mmCIF file of C-alpha atoms in Angstrom:
data_model
loop_
_atom_site.group_PDB
_atom_site.id
_atom_site.type_symbol
_atom_site.label_atom_id
_atom_site.label_comp_id
_atom_site.label_asym_id
_atom_site.label_seq_id
_atom_site.Cartn_x
_atom_site.Cartn_y
_atom_site.Cartn_z
ATOM 1 C CA MET A 1 37.017 0.003 -15.503
ATOM 2 C CA ASN A 2 37.186 1.482 -18.999
ATOM 3 C CA THR A 3 36.026 -1.353 -21.205
ATOM 4 C CA ILE A 4 33.377 -4.034 -21.321
ATOM 5 C CA GLY A 5 35.132 -6.103 -23.929
ATOM 6 C CA SER A 6 36.463 -9.630 -23.911
ATOM 7 C CA SER A 7 39.511 -11.000 -25.644
ATOM 8 C CA THR A 8 37.766 -14.305 -26.262
ATOM 9 C CA PRO A 9 37.431 -14.983 -30.009
ATOM 10 C CA GLY A 10 34.009 -15.741 -31.449
ATOM 11 C CA GLU A 11 30.856 -14.174 -32.829
ATOM 12 C CA ASN A 12 30.292 -11.976 -29.764
ATOM 13 C CA ASN A 13 33.915 -11.024 -29.150
ATOM 14 C CA ASP A 14 32.981 -7.386 -28.392
ATOM 15 C CA VAL A 15 31.533 -8.400 -25.036
ATOM 16 C CA ASP A 16 32.401 -10.903 -22.357
ATOM 17 C CA ILE A 17 30.939 -14.390 -22.735
ATOM 18 C CA SER A 18 28.707 -13.885 -19.694
ATOM 19 C CA VAL A 19 27.192 -10.728 -21.228
ATOM 20 C CA ALA A 20 26.782 -12.361 -24.634
ATOM 21 C CA ALA A 21 24.860 -15.211 -23.028
ATOM 22 C CA ALA A 22 22.288 -12.729 -21.685
ATOM 23 C CA LEU A 23 21.664 -11.124 -25.094
ATOM 24 C CA PRO A 24 18.910 -12.430 -27.412
ATOM 25 C CA LYS A 25 19.762 -15.836 -28.817
ATOM 26 C CA GLY A 26 21.313 -15.641 -32.268
ATOM 27 C CA SER A 27 22.073 -11.922 -32.023
ATOM 28 C CA ARG A 28 25.258 -10.279 -33.269
ATOM 29 C CA VAL A 29 26.953 -7.388 -31.469
ATOM 30 C CA LEU A 30 27.290 -4.397 -33.784
ATOM 31 C CA SER A 31 28.790 -1.831 -31.433
ATOM 32 C CA VAL A 32 29.682 -1.125 -27.838
ATOM 33 C CA THR A 33 29.907 2.551 -26.889
ATOM 34 C CA ARG A 34 30.244 4.541 -23.713
ATOM 35 C CA HIS A 35 26.898 5.957 -22.599
ATOM 36 C CA GLY A 36 26.026 8.110 -19.605
ATOM 37 C CA THR A 37 28.160 8.976 -16.592
ATOM 38 C CA SER A 38 28.767 7.371 -13.224
ATOM 39 C CA PHE A 39 30.980 8.079 -10.218
ATOM 40 C CA TRP A 40 31.649 4.422 -9.517
ATOM 41 C CA ASN A 41 31.637 2.433 -12.754
ATOM 42 C CA TYR A 42 31.576 2.236 -16.547
ATOM 43 C CA THR A 43 28.238 2.618 -18.319
ATOM 44 C CA GLY A 44 27.657 1.829 -21.965
ATOM 45 C CA ARG A 45 25.275 0.961 -24.785
ATOM 46 C CA ILE A 46 25.379 -2.326 -26.668
ATOM 47 C CA GLU A 47 23.707 -2.418 -30.069
ATOM 48 C CA VAL A 48 22.912 -5.837 -31.519
ATOM 49 C CA GLU A 49 21.302 -7.305 -34.597
ATOM 50 C CA ARG A 50 18.910 -10.056 -33.588
ATOM 51 C CA GLY A 51 18.406 -13.257 -35.516
ATOM 52 C CA ASP A 52 15.369 -11.709 -37.240
ATOM 53 C CA ARG A 53 17.594 -8.823 -38.473
ATOM 54 C CA GLN A 54 15.936 -6.317 -36.108
ATOM 55 C CA LEU A 55 18.169 -3.942 -34.192
ATOM 56 C CA GLU A 56 17.988 -3.760 -30.415
ATOM 57 C CA SER A 57 19.977 -1.810 -27.826
ATOM 58 C CA PHE A 58 20.916 -2.616 -24.250
ATOM 59 C CA PHE A 59 22.324 -0.624 -21.356
ATOM 60 C CA ILE A 60 25.268 -2.091 -19.451
ATOM 61 C CA LYS A 61 26.953 -1.064 -16.220
ATOM 62 C CA VAL A 62 30.336 -2.572 -15.395
ATOM 63 C CA ILE A 63 31.879 -2.462 -11.912
ATOM 64 C CA SER A 64 35.367 -3.495 -10.855
ATOM 65 C CA HIS A 65 35.064 -3.180 -7.091
ATOM 66 C CA ASN A 66 35.374 -5.547 -4.176
ATOM 67 C CA ARG A 67 31.645 -5.081 -3.530
ATOM 68 C CA GLY A 68 30.732 -5.074 -7.222
ATOM 69 C CA HIS A 69 29.008 -8.464 -7.197
ATOM 70 C CA HIS A 70 26.571 -7.319 -4.507
ATOM 71 C CA MET A 71 26.158 -3.863 -6.056
ATOM 72 C CA VAL A 72 24.958 -5.180 -9.433
ATOM 73 C CA GLN A 73 22.739 -7.760 -7.765
ATOM 74 C CA GLY A 74 21.159 -5.068 -5.597
ATOM 75 C CA GLU A 75 20.487 -2.854 -8.600
ATOM 76 C CA TYR A 76 19.050 -5.749 -10.592
ATOM 77 C CA GLU A 77 16.654 -6.757 -7.808
ATOM 78 C CA SER A 78 15.670 -3.125 -7.189
ATOM 79 C CA MET A 79 14.901 -2.427 -10.837
ATOM 80 C CA LYS A 80 13.136 -5.763 -11.185
ATOM 81 C CA ALA A 81 10.817 -4.882 -8.308
ATOM 82 C CA ILE A 82 10.046 -1.402 -9.676
ATOM 83 C CA HIS A 83 9.519 -2.664 -13.235
ATOM 84 C CA ALA A 84 7.127 -5.348 -11.977
ATOM 85 C CA VAL A 85 4.883 -2.654 -10.462
ATOM 86 C CA CYS A 86 5.252 0.134 -13.062
ATOM 87 C CA ALA A 87 6.759 -1.223 -16.281
ATOM 88 C CA GLU A 88 6.844 2.094 -18.144
ATOM 89 C CA PHE A 89 8.433 3.889 -15.208
ATOM 90 C CA ALA A 90 11.671 1.869 -15.238
ATOM 91 C CA PRO A 91 13.802 0.053 -17.821
ATOM 92 C CA LYS A 92 13.450 -3.709 -17.705
ATOM 93 C CA PRO A 93 16.493 -5.378 -16.103
ATOM 94 C CA ILE A 94 17.866 -8.272 -18.142
ATOM 95 C CA ALA A 95 20.703 -9.871 -16.197
ATOM 96 C CA TRP A 96 23.541 -9.413 -13.749
ATOM 97 C CA GLY A 97 26.677 -11.421 -13.222
ATOM 98 C CA THR A 98 30.455 -11.673 -13.297
ATOM 99 C CA TYR A 99 32.762 -11.700 -16.301
ATOM 100 C CA ILE A 100 34.181 -15.060 -17.317
ATOM 101 C CA ASP A 101 37.463 -13.624 -18.577
ATOM 102 C CA THR A 102 37.857 -11.068 -15.775
ATOM 103 C CA PRO A 103 36.437 -12.611 -12.578
ATOM 104 C CA GLY A 104 36.772 -9.375 -10.567
ATOM 105 C CA THR A 105 34.512 -7.504 -12.985
ATOM 106 C CA HIS A 106 30.724 -7.508 -12.617
ATOM 107 C CA PHE A 107 27.906 -6.279 -14.838
ATOM 108 C CA PHE A 108 24.281 -5.190 -14.822
ATOM 109 C CA LEU A 109 22.357 -5.416 -18.125
ATOM 110 C CA ALA A 110 19.011 -3.759 -18.905
ATOM 111 C CA GLU A 111 16.910 -2.673 -21.824
ATOM 112 C CA TYR A 112 18.058 0.594 -23.333
ATOM 113 C CA ARG A 113 15.628 3.514 -23.051
ATOM 114 C CA ASP A 114 16.626 6.584 -25.031
ATOM 115 C CA MET A 115 16.112 9.657 -22.841
ATOM 116 C CA ASN A 116 16.379 13.372 -23.471
ATOM 117 C CA GLY A 117 18.001 15.749 -21.033
ATOM 118 C CA ASP A 118 14.822 17.396 -19.771
ATOM 119 C CA MET A 119 13.348 17.125 -16.304
ATOM 120 C CA PRO A 120 10.174 15.026 -16.024
ATOM 121 C CA ARG A 121 7.017 17.094 -15.813
ATOM 122 C CA PRO A 122 5.818 17.423 -12.190
ATOM 123 C CA GLU A 123 2.287 16.131 -12.802
ATOM 124 C CA GLU A 124 3.446 13.011 -14.640
ATOM 125 C CA MET A 125 6.322 12.340 -12.245
ATOM 126 C CA GLY A 126 4.014 12.734 -9.266
ATOM 127 C CA LEU A 127 1.462 10.351 -10.710
ATOM 128 C CA CYS A 128 4.034 7.683 -11.622
ATOM 129 C CA LEU A 129 5.755 7.830 -8.256
ATOM 130 C CA ALA A 130 2.470 7.741 -6.362
ATOM 131 C CA SER A 131 1.439 4.693 -8.414
ATOM 132 C CA LEU A 132 4.702 2.919 -7.561
ATOM 133 C CA HIS A 133 4.240 3.581 -3.858
ATOM 134 C CA GLU A 134 0.540 2.778 -3.680
ATOM 135 C CA GLU A 135 0.488 -0.287 -5.925
ATOM 136 C CA SER A 136 3.573 -1.963 -4.464
ATOM 137 C CA THR A 137 3.183 -4.492 -1.665
ATOM 138 C CA SER A 138 5.811 -5.740 0.741
ATOM 139 C CA PRO A 139 6.033 -9.543 0.384
ATOM 140 C CA ASN A 140 5.761 -10.043 4.145
ATOM 141 C CA GLY A 141 4.155 -6.788 5.230
ATOM 142 C CA LYS A 142 7.410 -5.533 6.753
ATOM 143 C CA PHE A 143 9.950 -2.800 6.047
ATOM 144 C CA GLY A 144 13.164 -3.845 4.328
ATOM 145 C CA PHE A 145 14.241 -5.839 1.300
ATOM 146 C CA HIS A 146 15.310 -9.395 0.632
ATOM 147 C CA ILE A 147 18.957 -8.431 -0.068
ATOM 148 C CA PRO A 148 21.241 -5.478 0.717
ATOM 149 C CA THR A 149 21.177 -2.639 -1.803
ATOM 150 C CA TYR A 150 23.840 -0.010 -2.407
ATOM 151 C CA THR A 151 23.930 3.772 -2.508
ATOM 152 C CA GLY A 152 27.014 4.265 -4.645
ATOM 153 C CA HIS A 153 29.428 1.691 -3.237
ATOM 154 C CA LEU A 154 28.028 1.842 0.322
ATOM 155 C CA PRO A 155 25.672 -0.881 1.533
ATOM 156 C CA GLN A 156 22.205 -0.566 2.997
ATOM 157 C CA THR A 157 21.442 -3.507 5.264
ATOM 158 C CA ASN A 158 17.756 -4.087 4.646
ATOM 159 C CA ASN A 159 16.875 -6.699 7.275
ATOM 160 C CA TRP A 160 13.113 -6.947 7.687
ATOM 161 C CA GLU A 161 11.446 -5.013 10.525
ATOM 162 C CA GLU A 162 7.818 -4.620 11.517
ATOM 163 C CA SER A 163 8.348 -1.056 12.757
ATOM 164 C CA TRP A 164 9.354 1.791 10.445
ATOM 165 C CA GLU A 165 10.936 3.637 13.367
ATOM 166 C CA VAL A 166 13.152 0.647 14.167
ATOM 167 C CA PHE A 167 14.084 0.098 10.521
ATOM 168 C CA PHE A 168 14.905 3.749 9.880
ATOM 169 C CA ALA A 169 16.970 4.091 13.061
ATOM 170 C CA ARG A 170 19.105 1.100 12.068
ATOM 171 C CA ASN A 171 19.426 2.400 8.511
ATOM 172 C CA MET A 172 20.419 5.832 9.830
ATOM 173 C CA ARG A 173 22.938 4.323 12.246
ATOM 174 C CA GLN A 174 24.618 2.405 9.434
ATOM 175 C CA ALA A 175 24.878 5.549 7.291
ATOM 176 C CA LEU A 176 26.377 7.483 10.205
ATOM 177 C CA ASP A 177 28.900 4.707 10.900
ATOM 178 C CA CYS A 178 29.980 4.840 7.244
ATOM 179 C CA GLU A 179 30.334 8.626 7.426
ATOM 180 C CA ILE A 180 32.442 8.504 10.576
ATOM 181 C CA GLN A 181 34.609 5.792 9.084
ATOM 182 C CA ALA A 182 35.157 7.981 6.007
ATOM 183 C CA LYS A 183 35.798 11.298 7.777
ATOM 184 C CA GLY A 184 36.594 10.576 11.378
ATOM 185 C CA PHE A 185 34.795 11.405 14.618
ATOM 186 C CA ASN A 186 33.611 14.947 15.323
ATOM 187 C CA LEU A 187 33.302 16.055 18.956
ATOM 188 C CA GLU A 188 29.809 17.416 18.285
ATOM 189 C CA PHE A 189 28.644 13.848 17.791
ATOM 190 C CA ASP A 190 28.950 13.288 21.551
ATOM 191 C CA ASN A 191 25.968 15.589 22.020
ATOM 192 C CA LEU A 192 24.103 15.342 18.725
ATOM 193 C CA VAL A 193 24.025 11.593 18.126
ATOM 194 C CA PRO A 194 22.301 10.598 21.408
ATOM 195 C CA VAL A 195 19.705 13.326 20.877
ATOM 196 C CA LEU A 196 19.097 12.138 17.314
ATOM 197 C CA PHE A 197 18.519 8.496 18.199
ATOM 198 C CA ASP A 198 17.006 8.809 21.656
ATOM 199 C CA VAL A 199 14.781 11.830 21.117
ATOM 200 C CA VAL A 200 14.401 13.097 17.534
ATOM 201 C CA ILE A 201 13.743 9.824 15.710
ATOM 202 C CA PRO A 202 11.161 8.591 18.262
ATOM 203 C CA ARG A 203 9.548 12.035 18.360
ATOM 204 C CA LEU A 204 9.061 12.204 14.597
ATOM 205 C CA LEU A 205 8.490 8.574 13.594
ATOM 206 C CA ARG A 206 6.760 6.904 16.532
ATOM 207 C CA PRO A 207 3.534 8.929 16.079
ATOM 208 C CA LEU A 208 3.181 7.350 12.607
ATOM 209 C CA GLU A 209 2.649 3.963 14.280
ATOM 210 C CA THR A 210 0.758 4.834 17.483
ATOM 211 C CA ASN A 211 -2.780 5.932 18.435
ATOM 212 C CA GLY A 212 -4.259 3.608 15.833
ATOM 213 C CA ARG A 213 -2.033 4.829 12.999
ATOM 214 C CA SER A 214 0.036 2.582 10.768
ATOM 215 C CA VAL A 215 2.501 2.966 7.905
ATOM 216 C CA LYS A 216 2.255 0.892 4.763
ATOM 217 C CA PRO A 217 5.661 -0.409 3.595
ATOM 218 C CA CYS A 218 5.959 0.998 0.060
ATOM 219 C CA LEU A 219 8.571 0.167 -2.535
ATOM 220 C CA VAL A 220 10.850 3.188 -2.894
ATOM 221 C CA HIS A 221 13.539 3.924 -5.467
ATOM 222 C CA GLY A 222 15.873 4.754 -2.601
ATOM 223 C CA ASP A 223 18.106 7.356 -4.289
ATOM 224 C CA LEU A 224 15.742 9.402 -6.415
ATOM 225 C CA TRP A 225 17.695 12.569 -7.119
ATOM 226 C CA TYR A 226 17.102 14.244 -10.472
ATOM 227 C CA GLY A 227 20.178 12.609 -12.025
ATOM 228 C CA ASN A 228 18.472 9.216 -11.698
ATOM 229 C CA SER A 229 15.465 10.271 -13.738
ATOM 230 C CA GLY A 230 14.675 11.308 -17.295
ATOM 231 C CA ILE A 231 12.070 11.409 -20.026
ATOM 232 C CA ASP A 232 11.652 8.541 -22.463
ATOM 233 C CA SER A 233 12.194 10.017 -25.947
ATOM 234 C CA ARG A 234 9.656 7.623 -27.469
ATOM 235 C CA THR A 235 6.785 7.910 -24.983
ATOM 236 C CA ASN A 236 7.571 11.301 -23.362
ATOM 237 C CA SER A 237 6.883 9.659 -20.002
ATOM 238 C CA PRO A 238 9.087 9.802 -16.868
ATOM 239 C CA VAL A 239 11.734 7.131 -16.356
ATOM 240 C CA ILE A 240 13.739 6.311 -13.217
ATOM 241 C CA PHE A 241 16.854 4.163 -12.946
ATOM 242 C CA ASP A 242 19.902 3.322 -10.776
ATOM 243 C CA ALA A 243 17.711 2.266 -7.856
ATOM 244 C CA CYS A 244 18.702 0.978 -4.404
ATOM 245 C CA SER A 245 15.244 -0.029 -3.263
ATOM 246 C CA PHE A 246 13.567 -1.291 -0.135
ATOM 247 C CA TYR A 247 10.078 -1.126 1.391
ATOM 248 C CA ALA A 248 9.773 2.082 3.398
ATOM 249 C CA HIS A 249 7.492 4.905 4.478
ATOM 250 C CA ASN A 250 6.596 6.504 1.150
ATOM 251 C CA GLU A 251 7.651 9.975 2.343
ATOM 252 C CA TYR A 252 11.218 8.702 2.794
ATOM 253 C CA GLU A 253 11.621 9.190 -0.964
ATOM 254 C CA PHE A 254 11.375 12.964 -0.520
ATOM 255 C CA GLY A 255 14.356 13.239 1.800
ATOM 256 C CA GLN A 256 16.409 13.192 -1.389
ATOM 257 C CA TRP A 257 14.282 16.047 -2.790
ATOM 258 C CA ARG A 258 14.907 18.286 0.215
ATOM 259 C CA PRO A 259 18.513 19.455 -0.311
ATOM 260 C CA VAL A 260 18.828 22.770 -2.160
ATOM 261 C CA CYS A 261 21.044 21.190 -4.841
ATOM 262 C CA ASN A 262 18.201 18.993 -6.049
ATOM 263 C CA ARG A 263 15.904 19.987 -8.900
ATOM 264 C CA PHE A 264 12.762 18.192 -7.733
ATOM 265 C CA GLY A 265 11.211 21.302 -6.230
ATOM 266 C CA PRO A 266 7.982 21.864 -4.258
ATOM 267 C CA GLU A 267 5.910 21.557 -7.427
ATOM 268 C CA TYR A 268 6.878 17.878 -7.670
ATOM 269 C CA ILE A 269 5.874 17.111 -4.090
ATOM 270 C CA LYS A 270 2.598 18.988 -4.586
ATOM 271 C CA ALA A 271 1.894 16.954 -7.715
ATOM 272 C CA TYR A 272 2.639 13.735 -5.841
ATOM 273 C CA HIS A 273 0.323 14.586 -2.962
ATOM 274 C CA ALA A 274 -2.489 15.238 -5.403
ATOM 275 C CA HIS A 275 -2.588 11.428 -5.646
ATOM 276 C CA CYS A 276 -1.228 10.322 -2.274
ATOM 277 C CA LYS A 277 -2.088 12.170 0.917
ATOM 278 C CA ILE A 278 0.364 13.258 3.605
ATOM 279 C CA SER A 279 0.725 10.824 6.498
ATOM 280 C CA GLU A 280 -0.732 11.684 9.880
ATOM 281 C CA PRO A 281 0.217 13.554 11.968
ATOM 282 C CA ILE A 282 0.409 16.196 9.253
ATOM 283 C CA GLU A 283 2.023 18.725 11.599
ATOM 284 C CA ASP A 284 5.168 16.550 11.702
ATOM 285 C CA TYR A 285 5.482 16.363 7.919
ATOM 286 C CA ASP A 286 8.274 18.939 7.503
ATOM 287 C CA GLY A 287 10.210 17.470 10.398
ATOM 288 C CA ARG A 288 9.960 13.948 8.968
ATOM 289 C CA LEU A 289 11.232 15.099 5.591
ATOM 290 C CA ASP A 290 14.123 16.935 7.227
ATOM 291 C CA LEU A 291 14.965 13.767 9.157
ATOM 292 C CA TYR A 292 14.929 11.783 5.919
ATOM 293 C CA LYS A 293 17.074 14.486 4.316
ATOM 294 C CA LEU A 294 19.646 13.968 7.072
ATOM 295 C CA ARG A 295 19.814 10.299 6.152
ATOM 296 C CA PHE A 296 20.628 11.111 2.510
ATOM 297 C CA ASN A 297 23.093 13.881 3.361
ATOM 298 C CA THR A 298 24.898 11.533 5.740
ATOM 299 C CA GLN A 299 25.274 8.923 3.022
ATOM 300 C CA VAL A 300 26.509 11.506 0.504
ATOM 301 C CA SER A 301 29.081 12.784 2.999
ATOM 302 C CA ALA A 302 30.321 9.219 3.471
ATOM 303 C CA LEU A 303 30.629 8.716 -0.282
ATOM 304 C CA PHE A 304 32.957 11.710 -0.746
ATOM 305 C CA PRO A 305 35.534 11.647 2.071
ATOM 306 C CA GLU A 306 37.530 14.636 0.790
ATOM 307 C CA ASN A 307 34.551 16.989 0.724
ATOM 308 C CA GLN A 308 34.365 18.538 4.198
ATOM 309 C CA GLY A 309 31.506 20.784 3.117
ATOM 310 C CA LEU A 310 29.265 17.719 3.029
ATOM 311 C CA ARG A 311 30.173 16.945 6.657
ATOM 312 C CA GLU A 312 29.212 20.471 7.672
ATOM 313 C CA GLN A 313 25.943 20.160 5.773
ATOM 314 C CA MET A 314 25.150 16.960 7.665
ATOM 315 C CA LEU A 315 26.066 18.537 11.010
ATOM 316 C CA GLY A 316 23.829 21.488 10.190
ATOM 317 C CA ASP A 317 20.923 19.094 9.639
ATOM 318 C CA MET A 318 21.589 17.389 12.977
ATOM 319 C CA ARG A 319 21.836 20.689 14.844
ATOM 320 C CA ASP A 320 18.580 21.901 13.288
ATOM 321 C CA LEU A 321 16.662 18.741 14.203
ATOM 322 C CA ALA A 322 18.092 18.753 17.737
ATOM 323 C CA ARG A 323 17.047 22.393 18.195
ATOM 324 C CA ARG A 324 13.512 21.812 16.916
ATOM 325 C CA TYR A 325 12.737 18.414 18.455
ATOM 326 C CA GLY A 326 15.457 17.548 20.958
#
């Protein structure tokens, strides 16, 4: 998709009627420009003049994909949940929907936050993320989310579960199924997959919920690599976006910080844990994060079928966990 325009004549003819309806009443579209980058869709900035002559900008994401309707809905609900807990930490979502003139095209609309290209400072990022996790509350006390959310164009089925181990295992199984569908079956899976699900996951996650311990379901961003963060140019505070949220063990967030390609280094995790302590048993902490890293690396491998290096990276994670805990 390379445009967000509509051929319909009228005052807001630079955008589709469905997008125009979500803009402030009486506003006039001044410009629509490409903004940002995305693997899966078009992203842009809409500048409008409101009825009071004030200028206002909006961010729009446009998806032409057979799952696009669910993808924009998942992002809207994810960002809505994060913004409700920490308003400064995430742009406010405005609307989502489907084009009137092009029914196979779907959009997500949010407030525009101008961001510079710098990495958020560890202390501020740690504090904001800890606040999101600690102040959020699952609506039913369970792990999951009320709708599926999407990592790229791949779904996460977020059916509610009382046990984090059960939820994660199902989430991991879905990611692995997507990866195998994208790249085919590897003979090593015959040995590694049973060990992962029958031994490694129970070994690392069951202790979180036994011997009197429990895990609070926390709202997570769900795909918090450095490319989904920035610094607000006006407030100099961290901002996160492009979420695929659900209620999870808070440490799940750091699986995405584990791969060497990521720029959220140890200083960010240290800053976070200054506000939110490591879950017990502490001695399993590194293993849990490596297990969560496997989940993210599996999803990334599924997203890029032609990249066999990502498959090998995922297999390396599985071999390592099997060696240490299997």
